[in-house]
PDB file of C-alpha atoms and ligand atoms in Angstrom:
ATOM      1  CA  MET J 119    -177.383 -11.889  47.374  1.00 96.00           C
ATOM      2  CA  GLN J 120    -176.669 -12.368  43.653  1.00 97.00           C
ATOM      3  CA  LEU J 121    -176.305  -9.454  41.096  1.00 98.00           C
ATOM      4  CA  THR J 122    -177.312 -10.024  37.484  1.00 98.00           C
ATOM      5  CA  ILE J 123    -176.084  -7.455  34.821  1.00 98.00           C
ATOM      6  CA  LEU J 124    -178.993  -6.388  32.485  1.00 98.00           C
ATOM      7  CA  GLY J 125    -176.970  -3.906  30.650  1.00 98.00           C
ATOM      8  CA  THR J 126    -173.755  -1.469  30.876  1.00 98.00           C
ATOM      9  CA  ALA J 127    -173.697   0.547  27.655  1.00 97.00           C
ATOM     10  CA  THR J 128    -173.295   4.170  27.705  1.00 95.00           C
ATOM     11  CA  PRO J 129    -174.475   6.850  26.354  1.00 95.00           C
ATOM     12  CA  TYR J 130    -176.830   4.644  24.176  1.00 97.00           C
ATOM     13  CA  PRO J 131    -177.749   1.012  23.931  1.00 97.00           C
ATOM     14  CA  VAL J 132    -175.856  -1.112  21.286  1.00 97.00           C
ATOM     15  CA  PRO J 133    -177.316  -4.844  20.060  1.00 97.00           C
ATOM     16  CA  GLY J 134    -176.462  -7.065  22.795  1.00 97.00           C
ATOM     17  CA  ASN J 135    -176.168  -4.505  25.467  1.00 98.00           C
ATOM     18  CA  ALA J 136    -178.734  -2.192  26.983  1.00 98.00           C
ATOM     19  CA  CYS J 137    -177.676   0.723  28.921  1.00 98.00           C
ATOM     20  CA  SER J 138    -177.193   0.943  32.727  1.00 98.00           C
ATOM     21  CA  GLY J 139    -179.253  -1.819  34.713  1.00 98.00           C
ATOM     22  CA  TYR J 140    -178.987  -4.525  37.230  1.00 98.00           C
ATOM     23  CA  LEU J 141    -181.110  -7.003  39.252  1.00 98.00           C
ATOM     24  CA  LEU J 142    -180.242  -7.626  42.712  1.00 98.00           C
ATOM     25  CA  GLN J 143    -181.893 -10.587  44.310  1.00 98.00           C
ATOM     26  CA  GLY J 144    -181.500 -12.022  47.887  1.00 96.00           C
ATOM     27  CA  GLY J 145    -183.140 -11.627  51.384  1.00 94.00           C
ATOM     28  CA  GLY J 146    -186.544 -12.398  49.631  1.00 94.00           C
ATOM     29  CA  ALA J 147    -186.476  -9.569  47.470  1.00 97.00           C
ATOM     30  CA  SER J 148    -185.654  -8.362  43.928  1.00 97.00           C
ATOM     31  CA  ILE J 149    -184.402  -4.952  43.218  1.00 98.00           C
ATOM     32  CA  TRP J 150    -184.208  -3.299  39.681  1.00 98.00           C
ATOM     33  CA  ILE J 151    -181.288  -1.027  40.067  1.00 98.00           C
ATOM     34  CA  ASP J 152    -181.171   1.462  37.187  1.00 98.00           C
ATOM     35  CA  ALA J 153    -183.603   1.397  34.371  1.00 98.00           C
ATOM     36  CA  GLY J 154    -181.513   2.082  31.469  1.00 98.00           C
ATOM     37  CA  THR J 155    -182.869   1.794  27.933  1.00 98.00           C
ATOM     38  CA  GLY J 156    -183.176  -1.684  26.988  1.00 98.00           C
ATOM     39  CA  THR J 157    -182.961  -3.099  30.531  1.00 98.00           C
ATOM     40  CA  LEU J 158    -186.889  -3.946  31.206  1.00 98.00           C
ATOM     41  CA  ALA J 159    -186.749  -6.470  28.565  1.00 98.00           C
ATOM     42  CA  GLU J 160    -183.511  -8.037  29.872  1.00 98.00           C
ATOM     43  CA  LEU J 161    -185.110  -7.847  33.239  1.00 98.00           C
ATOM     44  CA  GLN J 162    -187.689 -10.338  32.027  1.00 98.00           C
ATOM     45  CA  ARG J 163    -185.294 -12.915  31.424  1.00 98.00           C
ATOM     46  CA  HIS J 164    -184.804 -13.283  35.117  1.00 97.00           C
ATOM     47  CA  THR J 165    -187.937 -12.178  36.897  1.00 97.00           C
ATOM     48  CA  PRO J 166    -191.510 -11.139  36.056  1.00 96.00           C
ATOM     49  CA  ILE J 167    -191.904  -7.472  36.226  1.00 96.00           C
ATOM     50  CA  GLU J 168    -194.729  -7.577  38.512  1.00 93.00           C
ATOM     51  CA  THR J 169    -192.738  -9.610  41.182  1.00 94.00           C
ATOM     52  CA  LEU J 170    -190.265  -6.805  41.472  1.00 97.00           C
ATOM     53  CA  ASP J 171    -189.971  -5.385  45.167  1.00 97.00           C
ATOM     54  CA  ALA J 172    -188.173  -2.040  44.475  1.00 98.00           C
ATOM     55  CA  ILE J 173    -186.705  -0.107  41.784  1.00 98.00           C
ATOM     56  CA  PHE J 174    -183.760   2.306  42.412  1.00 98.00           C
ATOM     57  CA  ILE J 175    -183.156   5.111  39.958  1.00 98.00           C
ATOM     58  CA  SER J 176    -179.581   6.562  40.744  1.00 98.00           C
ATOM     59  CA  HIS J 177    -180.389   9.643  38.609  1.00 98.00           C
ATOM     60  CA  ARG J 178    -182.440  11.220  35.896  1.00 97.00           C
ATOM     61  CA  HIS J 179    -180.289  10.513  32.933  1.00 98.00           C
ATOM     62  CA  ALA J 180    -181.824   8.647  30.148  1.00 97.00           C
ATOM     63  CA  ASP J 181    -179.375   6.041  30.170  1.00 98.00           C
ATOM     64  CA  HIS J 182    -180.323   5.058  33.887  1.00 98.00           C
ATOM     65  CA  ALA J 183    -183.883   5.970  33.684  1.00 98.00           C
ATOM     66  CA  ALA J 184    -185.688   5.715  30.505  1.00 98.00           C
ATOM     67  CA  ASP J 185    -187.131   2.325  30.935  1.00 98.00           C
ATOM     68  CA  LEU J 186    -189.120   3.267  33.977  1.00 98.00           C
ATOM     69  CA  PHE J 187    -191.647   5.065  31.346  1.00 98.00           C
ATOM     70  CA  VAL J 188    -192.202   1.657  29.645  1.00 98.00           C
ATOM     71  CA  ALA J 189    -192.329  -0.254  33.134  1.00 98.00           C
ATOM     72  CA  TYR J 190    -195.092   2.236  33.928  1.00 98.00           C
ATOM     73  CA  TYR J 191    -196.781   1.093  30.962  1.00 97.00           C
ATOM     74  CA  ALA J 192    -196.383  -2.429  31.807  1.00 97.00           C
ATOM     75  CA  LEU J 193    -197.744  -2.174  35.065  1.00 97.00           C
ATOM     76  CA  LYS J 194    -200.586   0.255  34.195  1.00 96.00           C
ATOM     77  CA  PHE J 195    -202.044  -0.749  30.643  1.00 96.00           C
ATOM     78  CA  SER J 196    -201.036  -4.265  30.254  1.00 95.00           C
ATOM     79  CA  ALA J 197    -202.608  -7.626  31.485  1.00 94.00           C
ATOM     80  CA  LEU J 198    -199.929  -8.014  34.246  1.00 93.00           C
ATOM     81  CA  ARG J 199    -201.566  -7.936  37.502  1.00 85.00           C
ATOM     82  CA  PRO J 200    -198.733  -6.798  40.102  1.00 86.00           C
ATOM     83  CA  ARG J 201    -199.589  -7.906  43.843  1.00 86.00           C
ATOM     84  CA  ALA J 202    -199.163  -4.280  45.233  1.00 93.00           C
ATOM     85  CA  LYS J 203    -197.543  -1.137  44.104  1.00 97.00           C
ATOM     86  CA  ILE J 204    -193.824  -1.184  43.267  1.00 98.00           C
ATOM     87  CA  ARG J 205    -191.687   0.969  45.394  1.00 98.00           C
ATOM     88  CA  VAL J 206    -189.513   3.347  43.455  1.00 98.00           C
ATOM     89  CA  ILE J 207    -186.533   5.046  45.215  1.00 98.00           C
ATOM     90  CA  GLY J 208    -185.488   7.891  43.144  1.00 98.00           C
ATOM     91  CA  PRO J 209    -184.170  11.559  42.892  1.00 98.00           C
ATOM     92  CA  GLU J 210    -186.880  14.123  43.984  1.00 97.00           C
ATOM     93  CA  ALA J 211    -189.818  15.024  42.116  1.00 97.00           C
ATOM     94  CA  LEU J 212    -189.182  12.200  39.654  1.00 97.00           C
ATOM     95  CA  ALA J 213    -192.921  11.205  39.269  1.00 97.00           C
ATOM     96  CA  ASP J 214    -193.728  14.856  38.392  1.00 97.00           C
ATOM     97  CA  ARG J 215    -191.062  14.970  35.748  1.00 97.00           C
ATOM     98  CA  MET J 216    -192.282  11.879  34.437  1.00 98.00           C
ATOM     99  CA  ALA J 217    -195.834  13.321  34.185  1.00 97.00           C
ATOM    100  CA  ASP J 218    -194.482  16.376  32.550  1.00 97.00           C
ATOM    101  CA  PHE J 219    -193.261  14.319  29.814  1.00 97.00           C
ATOM    102  CA  LEU J 220    -196.167  11.927  29.644  1.00 97.00           C
ATOM    103  CA  GLY J 221    -198.876  14.225  29.840  1.00 95.00           C
ATOM    104  CA  PRO J 222    -201.363  15.372  32.618  1.00 85.00           C
ATOM    105  CA  ASP J 223    -203.271  12.309  33.294  1.00 91.00           C
ATOM    106  CA  ALA J 224    -200.235  10.315  34.031  1.00 97.00           C
ATOM    107  CA  LEU J 225    -199.484  11.469  37.602  1.00 97.00           C
ATOM    108  CA  GLN J 226    -202.490   9.800  38.915  1.00 97.00           C
ATOM    109  CA  GLY J 227    -201.553   6.454  37.071  1.00 97.00           C
ATOM    110  CA  LEU J 228    -197.994   6.702  38.257  1.00 98.00           C
ATOM    111  CA  HIS J 229    -198.917   6.942  41.915  1.00 97.00           C
ATOM    112  CA  GLU J 230    -201.340   3.881  41.263  1.00 97.00           C
ATOM    113  CA  VAL J 231    -198.577   1.480  40.143  1.00 97.00           C
ATOM    114  CA  PHE J 232    -195.669   2.920  41.719  1.00 98.00           C
ATOM    115  CA  GLU J 233    -194.824   3.905  45.549  1.00 98.00           C
ATOM    116  CA  PHE J 234    -192.284   6.736  45.340  1.00 98.00           C
ATOM    117  CA  THR J 235    -189.583   7.329  47.953  1.00 98.00           C
ATOM    118  CA  GLU J 236    -187.798  10.462  47.071  1.00 98.00           C
ATOM    119  CA  MET J 237    -183.611  10.743  47.713  1.00 98.00           C
ATOM    120  CA  ASN J 238    -182.699  14.232  48.500  1.00 95.00           C
ATOM    121  CA  GLY J 239    -179.795  13.270  51.110  1.00 95.00           C
ATOM    122  CA  TRP J 240    -178.373  10.380  53.311  1.00 97.00           C
ATOM    123  CA  ALA J 241    -181.200   8.002  54.078  1.00 98.00           C
ATOM    124  CA  ASP J 242    -181.894   4.139  54.001  1.00 97.00           C
ATOM    125  CA  ALA J 243    -184.788   1.748  53.631  1.00 97.00           C
ATOM    126  CA  VAL J 244    -185.520  -1.961  54.406  1.00 97.00           C
ATOM    127  CA  VAL J 245    -186.673  -4.029  51.554  1.00 97.00           C
ATOM    128  CA  GLY J 246    -187.464  -7.757  52.224  1.00 96.00           C
ATOM    129  CA  ASP J 247    -184.217  -8.671  54.347  1.00 96.00           C
ATOM    130  CA  LEU J 248    -182.103  -6.185  52.554  1.00 98.00           C
ATOM    131  CA  THR J 249    -180.754  -2.831  53.979  1.00 98.00           C
ATOM    132  CA  LEU J 250    -180.385  -0.116  51.382  1.00 98.00           C
ATOM    133  CA  SER J 251    -178.608   3.118  51.908  1.00 98.00           C
ATOM    134  CA  TRP J 252    -177.999   5.932  49.794  1.00 98.00           C
ATOM    135  CA  GLY J 253    -176.026   9.086  49.533  1.00 98.00           C
ATOM    136  CA  PRO J 254    -175.360  11.851  47.089  1.00 98.00           C
ATOM    137  CA  VAL J 255    -172.329  11.768  44.769  1.00 98.00           C
ATOM    138  CA  ALA J 256    -170.775  14.332  42.390  1.00 96.00           C
ATOM    139  CA  HIS J 257    -172.536  13.998  38.880  1.00 96.00           C
ATOM    140  CA  GLY J 258    -173.896  17.431  38.074  1.00 94.00           C
ATOM    141  CA  VAL J 259    -177.540  16.498  38.644  1.00 96.00           C
ATOM    142  CA  PRO J 260    -178.964  14.891  41.683  1.00 97.00           C
ATOM    143  CA  ALA J 261    -177.254  11.364  41.838  1.00 98.00           C
ATOM    144  CA  PHE J 262    -176.990   8.699  44.420  1.00 98.00           C
ATOM    145  CA  ALA J 263    -174.866   5.830  45.032  1.00 98.00           C
ATOM    146  CA  LEU J 264    -176.490   2.784  46.665  1.00 98.00           C
ATOM    147  CA  THR J 265    -175.226   0.400  49.333  1.00 98.00           C
ATOM    148  CA  VAL J 266    -177.055  -2.975  50.155  1.00 98.00           C
ATOM    149  CA  THR J 267    -176.422  -5.195  52.999  1.00 97.00           C
ATOM    150  CA  GLY J 268    -178.050  -8.746  52.947  1.00 95.00           C
ATOM    151  CA  PRO J 269    -177.614 -12.433  53.303  1.00 94.00           C
ATOM    152  CA  ALA J 270    -174.304 -13.536  51.529  1.00 94.00           C
ATOM    153  CA  SER J 271    -174.552 -15.860  48.831  1.00 90.00           C
ATOM    154  CA  ALA J 272    -173.870 -19.237  49.536  1.00 82.00           C
ATOM    155  CA  ALA J 273    -171.548 -19.222  46.456  1.00 77.00           C
ATOM    156  CA  ILE J 274    -169.103 -17.147  48.588  1.00 65.00           C
ATOM    157  CA  GLY J 275    -169.892 -18.397  51.975  1.00 52.00           C
ATOM    158  CA  GLY J 276    -167.667 -20.325  54.426  1.00 42.00           C
ATOM    159  CA  ILE J 277    -164.573 -21.234  52.019  1.00 41.00           C
ATOM    160  CA  ASP J 278    -161.998 -19.135  53.811  1.00 44.00           C
ATOM    161  CA  GLY J 279    -162.170 -21.092  56.930  1.00 40.00           C
ATOM    162  CA  ILE J 280    -163.810 -18.187  58.817  1.00 44.00           C
ATOM    163  CA  GLY J 281    -167.228 -19.219  58.190  1.00 44.00           C
ATOM    164  CA  GLY J 282    -166.555 -22.740  59.024  1.00 46.00           C
ATOM    165  CA  ILE J 283    -168.074 -24.106  62.053  1.00 45.00           C
ATOM    166  CA  GLU J 284    -169.847 -20.892  62.967  1.00 48.00           C
ATOM    167  CA  GLU J 285    -171.824 -20.649  59.554  1.00 48.00           C
ATOM    168  CA  SER J 286    -174.562 -23.192  61.004  1.00 47.00           C
ATOM    169  CA  THR J 287    -175.534 -20.383  63.808  1.00 48.00           C
ATOM    170  CA  THR J 288    -174.525 -17.318  62.461  1.00 61.00           C
ATOM    171  CA  LYS J 289    -176.504 -15.951  59.475  1.00 75.00           C
ATOM    172  CA  ARG J 290    -173.454 -14.427  57.169  1.00 92.00           C
ATOM    173  CA  THR J 291    -174.041 -10.955  55.593  1.00 94.00           C
ATOM    174  CA  SER J 292    -172.589  -9.478  52.762  1.00 96.00           C
ATOM    175  CA  THR J 293    -172.391  -5.435  51.576  1.00 97.00           C
ATOM    176  CA  PHE J 294    -172.554  -4.425  48.037  1.00 97.00           C
ATOM    177  CA  THR J 295    -172.084  -0.639  46.691  1.00 98.00           C
ATOM    178  CA  TYR J 296    -172.933   0.736  43.483  1.00 98.00           C
ATOM    179  CA  SER J 297    -171.608   3.840  42.296  1.00 98.00           C
ATOM    180  CA  GLY J 298    -174.276   5.226  40.034  1.00 98.00           C
ATOM    181  CA  ASP J 299    -172.490   8.041  37.888  1.00 98.00           C
ATOM    182  CA  THR J 300    -170.063   9.960  39.791  1.00 97.00           C
ATOM    183  CA  ALA J 301    -166.860  11.531  39.700  1.00 96.00           C
ATOM    184  CA  PRO J 302    -164.486  10.466  42.174  1.00 96.00           C
ATOM    185  CA  CYS J 303    -165.928  11.449  45.716  1.00 97.00           C
ATOM    186  CA  ILE J 304    -165.594  11.157  49.392  1.00 97.00           C
ATOM    187  CA  SER J 305    -169.055  10.172  49.842  1.00 98.00           C
ATOM    188  CA  LEU J 306    -168.848   6.997  47.366  1.00 98.00           C
ATOM    189  CA  VAL J 307    -165.631   5.895  49.354  1.00 98.00           C
ATOM    190  CA  GLU J 308    -167.449   6.256  52.545  1.00 98.00           C
ATOM    191  CA  MET J 309    -170.362   4.259  51.291  1.00 98.00           C
ATOM    192  CA  ALA J 310    -168.111   1.335  50.053  1.00 98.00           C
ATOM    193  CA  GLU J 311    -166.133   1.062  53.052  1.00 98.00           C
ATOM    194  CA  GLU J 312    -167.925  -1.901  54.385  1.00 95.00           C
ATOM    195  CA  SER J 313    -168.495  -3.334  51.175  1.00 98.00           C
ATOM    196  CA  THR J 314    -166.758  -6.599  49.699  1.00 97.00           C
ATOM    197  CA  VAL J 315    -168.028  -5.697  46.210  1.00 98.00           C
ATOM    198  CA  LEU J 316    -168.084  -2.450  44.462  1.00 98.00           C
ATOM    199  CA  LEU J 317    -169.777  -1.915  41.275  1.00 98.00           C
ATOM    200  CA  CYS J 318    -168.274   1.069  39.792  1.00 98.00           C
ATOM    201  CA  GLU J 319    -168.671   3.010  36.472  1.00 98.00           C
ATOM    202  CA  ALA J 320    -165.784   4.038  34.203  1.00 97.00           C
ATOM    203  CA  GLY J 321    -167.636   6.482  31.846  1.00 95.00           C
ATOM    204  CA  TYR J 322    -164.556   8.504  31.175  1.00 94.00           C
ATOM    205  CA  ALA J 323    -161.889   7.175  28.948  1.00 91.00           C
ATOM    206  CA  ARG J 324    -159.463   9.707  29.855  1.00 87.00           C
ATOM    207  CA  GLU J 325    -158.724  12.502  32.645  1.00 78.00           C
ATOM    208  CA  ALA J 326    -159.682  15.638  31.218  1.00 64.00           C
ATOM    209  CA  LEU J 327    -162.019  17.805  33.133  1.00 66.00           C
ATOM    210  CA  GLY J 328    -160.592  18.508  36.457  1.00 68.00           C
ATOM    211  CA  GLU J 329    -163.185  19.770  39.067  1.00 72.00           C
ATOM    212  CA  ASN J 330    -165.848  19.650  36.226  1.00 82.00           C
ATOM    213  CA  ALA J 331    -165.335  15.759  36.016  1.00 91.00           C
ATOM    214  CA  VAL J 332    -168.702  13.556  36.430  1.00 94.00           C
ATOM    215  CA  HIS J 333    -167.487  10.418  35.703  1.00 96.00           C
ATOM    216  CA  HIS J 334    -164.598   8.084  36.871  1.00 96.00           C
ATOM    217  CA  THR J 335    -161.568   6.913  34.687  1.00 96.00           C
ATOM    218  CA  PRO J 336    -160.443   3.142  34.948  1.00 97.00           C
ATOM    219  CA  GLU J 337    -157.684   4.745  37.283  1.00 97.00           C
ATOM    220  CA  ASP J 338    -160.229   6.529  39.301  1.00 97.00           C
ATOM    221  CA  ALA J 339    -162.271   3.379  39.744  1.00 98.00           C
ATOM    222  CA  GLY J 340    -159.095   1.635  41.008  1.00 98.00           C
ATOM    223  CA  ARG J 341    -158.240   4.647  43.517  1.00 98.00           C
ATOM    224  CA  THR J 342    -161.667   4.622  44.846  1.00 98.00           C
ATOM    225  CA  ALA J 343    -161.912   0.835  45.356  1.00 98.00           C
ATOM    226  CA  THR J 344    -158.349   0.695  47.143  1.00 98.00           C
ATOM    227  CA  ALA J 345    -159.609   3.618  49.140  1.00 98.00           C
ATOM    228  CA  ALA J 346    -162.714   1.868  50.176  1.00 98.00           C
ATOM    229  CA  GLY J 347    -160.771  -1.317  50.821  1.00 98.00           C
ATOM    230  CA  VAL J 348    -163.214  -3.437  48.765  1.00 98.00           C
ATOM    231  CA  GLY J 349    -162.182  -6.942  47.669  1.00 98.00           C
ATOM    232  CA  THR J 350    -163.526  -6.999  44.094  1.00 98.00           C
ATOM    233  CA  VAL J 351    -164.455  -4.260  41.518  1.00 98.00           C
ATOM    234  CA  ILE J 352    -167.129  -5.003  38.920  1.00 98.00           C
ATOM    235  CA  LEU J 353    -166.454  -2.411  36.219  1.00 98.00           C
ATOM    236  CA  THR J 354    -169.446  -1.128  34.413  1.00 98.00           C
ATOM    237  CA  HIS J 355    -170.681   2.006  32.285  1.00 97.00           C
ATOM    238  CA  ILE J 356    -167.401   1.705  30.455  1.00 96.00           C
ATOM    239  CA  ALA J 357    -166.954   4.603  28.149  1.00 95.00           C
ATOM    240  CA  ASP J 358    -167.889   3.644  24.472  1.00 94.00           C
ATOM    241  CA  ASP J 359    -164.477   4.328  23.048  1.00 94.00           C
ATOM    242  CA  LEU J 360    -162.519   2.393  25.774  1.00 95.00           C
ATOM    243  CA  ASP J 361    -161.166  -1.077  24.952  1.00 95.00           C
ATOM    244  CA  VAL J 362    -162.573  -3.158  28.125  1.00 95.00           C
ATOM    245  CA  ALA J 363    -159.230  -5.289  28.628  1.00 96.00           C
ATOM    246  CA  ASP J 364    -157.267  -1.922  28.448  1.00 97.00           C
ATOM    247  CA  ALA J 365    -159.745  -0.481  30.960  1.00 97.00           C
ATOM    248  CA  ALA J 366    -159.181  -3.471  33.341  1.00 97.00           C
ATOM    249  CA  ARG J 367    -155.493  -3.156  32.895  1.00 97.00           C
ATOM    250  CA  ARG J 368    -155.792   0.385  33.891  1.00 98.00           C
ATOM    251  CA  VAL J 369    -157.963  -0.274  37.140  1.00 98.00           C
ATOM    252  CA  GLY J 370    -155.352  -2.860  37.993  1.00 98.00           C
ATOM    253  CA  ALA J 371    -152.519  -0.338  38.058  1.00 98.00           C
ATOM    254  CA  HIS J 372    -154.231   1.226  41.342  1.00 98.00           C
ATOM    255  CA  PHE J 373    -156.086  -1.600  42.864  1.00 98.00           C
ATOM    256  CA  ALA J 374    -154.538  -5.084  44.026  1.00 98.00           C
ATOM    257  CA  GLY J 375    -158.027  -6.760  44.528  1.00 98.00           C
ATOM    258  CA  GLU J 376    -160.159  -8.898  41.985  1.00 98.00           C
ATOM    259  CA  ILE J 377    -161.438  -6.726  38.731  1.00 98.00           C
ATOM    260  CA  VAL J 378    -164.395  -8.239  36.920  1.00 98.00           C
ATOM    261  CA  ILE J 379    -165.768  -6.589  33.626  1.00 98.00           C
ATOM    262  CA  ALA J 380    -169.618  -6.426  34.161  1.00 98.00           C
ATOM    263  CA  THR J 381    -171.066  -8.621  31.346  1.00 97.00           C
ATOM    264  CA  PRO J 382    -174.513  -8.493  30.316  1.00 98.00           C
ATOM    265  CA  GLY J 383    -176.541 -11.523  31.440  1.00 98.00           C
ATOM    266  CA  ASN J 384    -173.950 -12.529  33.983  1.00 98.00           C
ATOM    267  CA  THR J 385    -174.884 -13.378  37.428  1.00 98.00           C
ATOM    268  CA  TYR J 386    -172.300 -12.734  40.276  1.00 97.00           C
ATOM    269  CA  PRO J 387    -172.545 -13.922  43.857  1.00 96.00           C
ATOM    270  CA  ILE J 388    -172.391 -11.054  46.303  1.00 95.00           C
TER     271      ILE J 388
HETATM  272 ZN1   ZN V  23    -175.534  10.127  34.260  1.00 52.53          ZN
HETATM  273 ZN1   ZN V  24    -174.558   7.007  32.673  1.00 52.53          ZN
END
């Protein structure tokens, strides 16, 4: 698999950086993970919209979902000719809420171009050769983290001697977890326990809200990564008043593995 960063900005897009959005490709599938403002345009640098196999919306906040509206316009009203409905995995009643905003005719149109799968607990789905699992996290609104298992990228295969001779006969897999937006919670740790890479938010610059927290600080991201036992943290959705180098240093005080700052346009092997 490979993960391309479409945008990481929060709570609003800035020149050169869209809001939260990622493209995960592998196992014959392309999945757009979070449709933050500006990410539909960036997505098209890497894949045509109509060839997407699935769209995952972690929660309804605009910096993660707003471009689903214009994706609908692209698929419904443009010259694009998608080969099939695109599966949208999102929080409960997402289609109805979009139609409430767009107007009464939109509900039918949305169901013409999208195949909605509603998330309301722990569940999983297969897309191409990828297995997607999701579970609820702590963000004050229905919000979900995502774990994907699929073929390991050739770029990370067989270099540690474990793959070695067996690699020709054994299909190597890799597992990746995306936090979505969430305060630290046990369900995110559990979802990331089998993962080699955790794409984790750091939406808070500082610890302040105790049990009312709805984001990770950099320290939280380090602690979550250590508790889950992942090898790499890709830090994203970094609070707009946080210096990214300082954020990475703060993660490193609680996590001994590799720390990567998610950079728009970059692609990382998973
Ligand atoms: Zn949010
Ligand atoms: Zn957010």
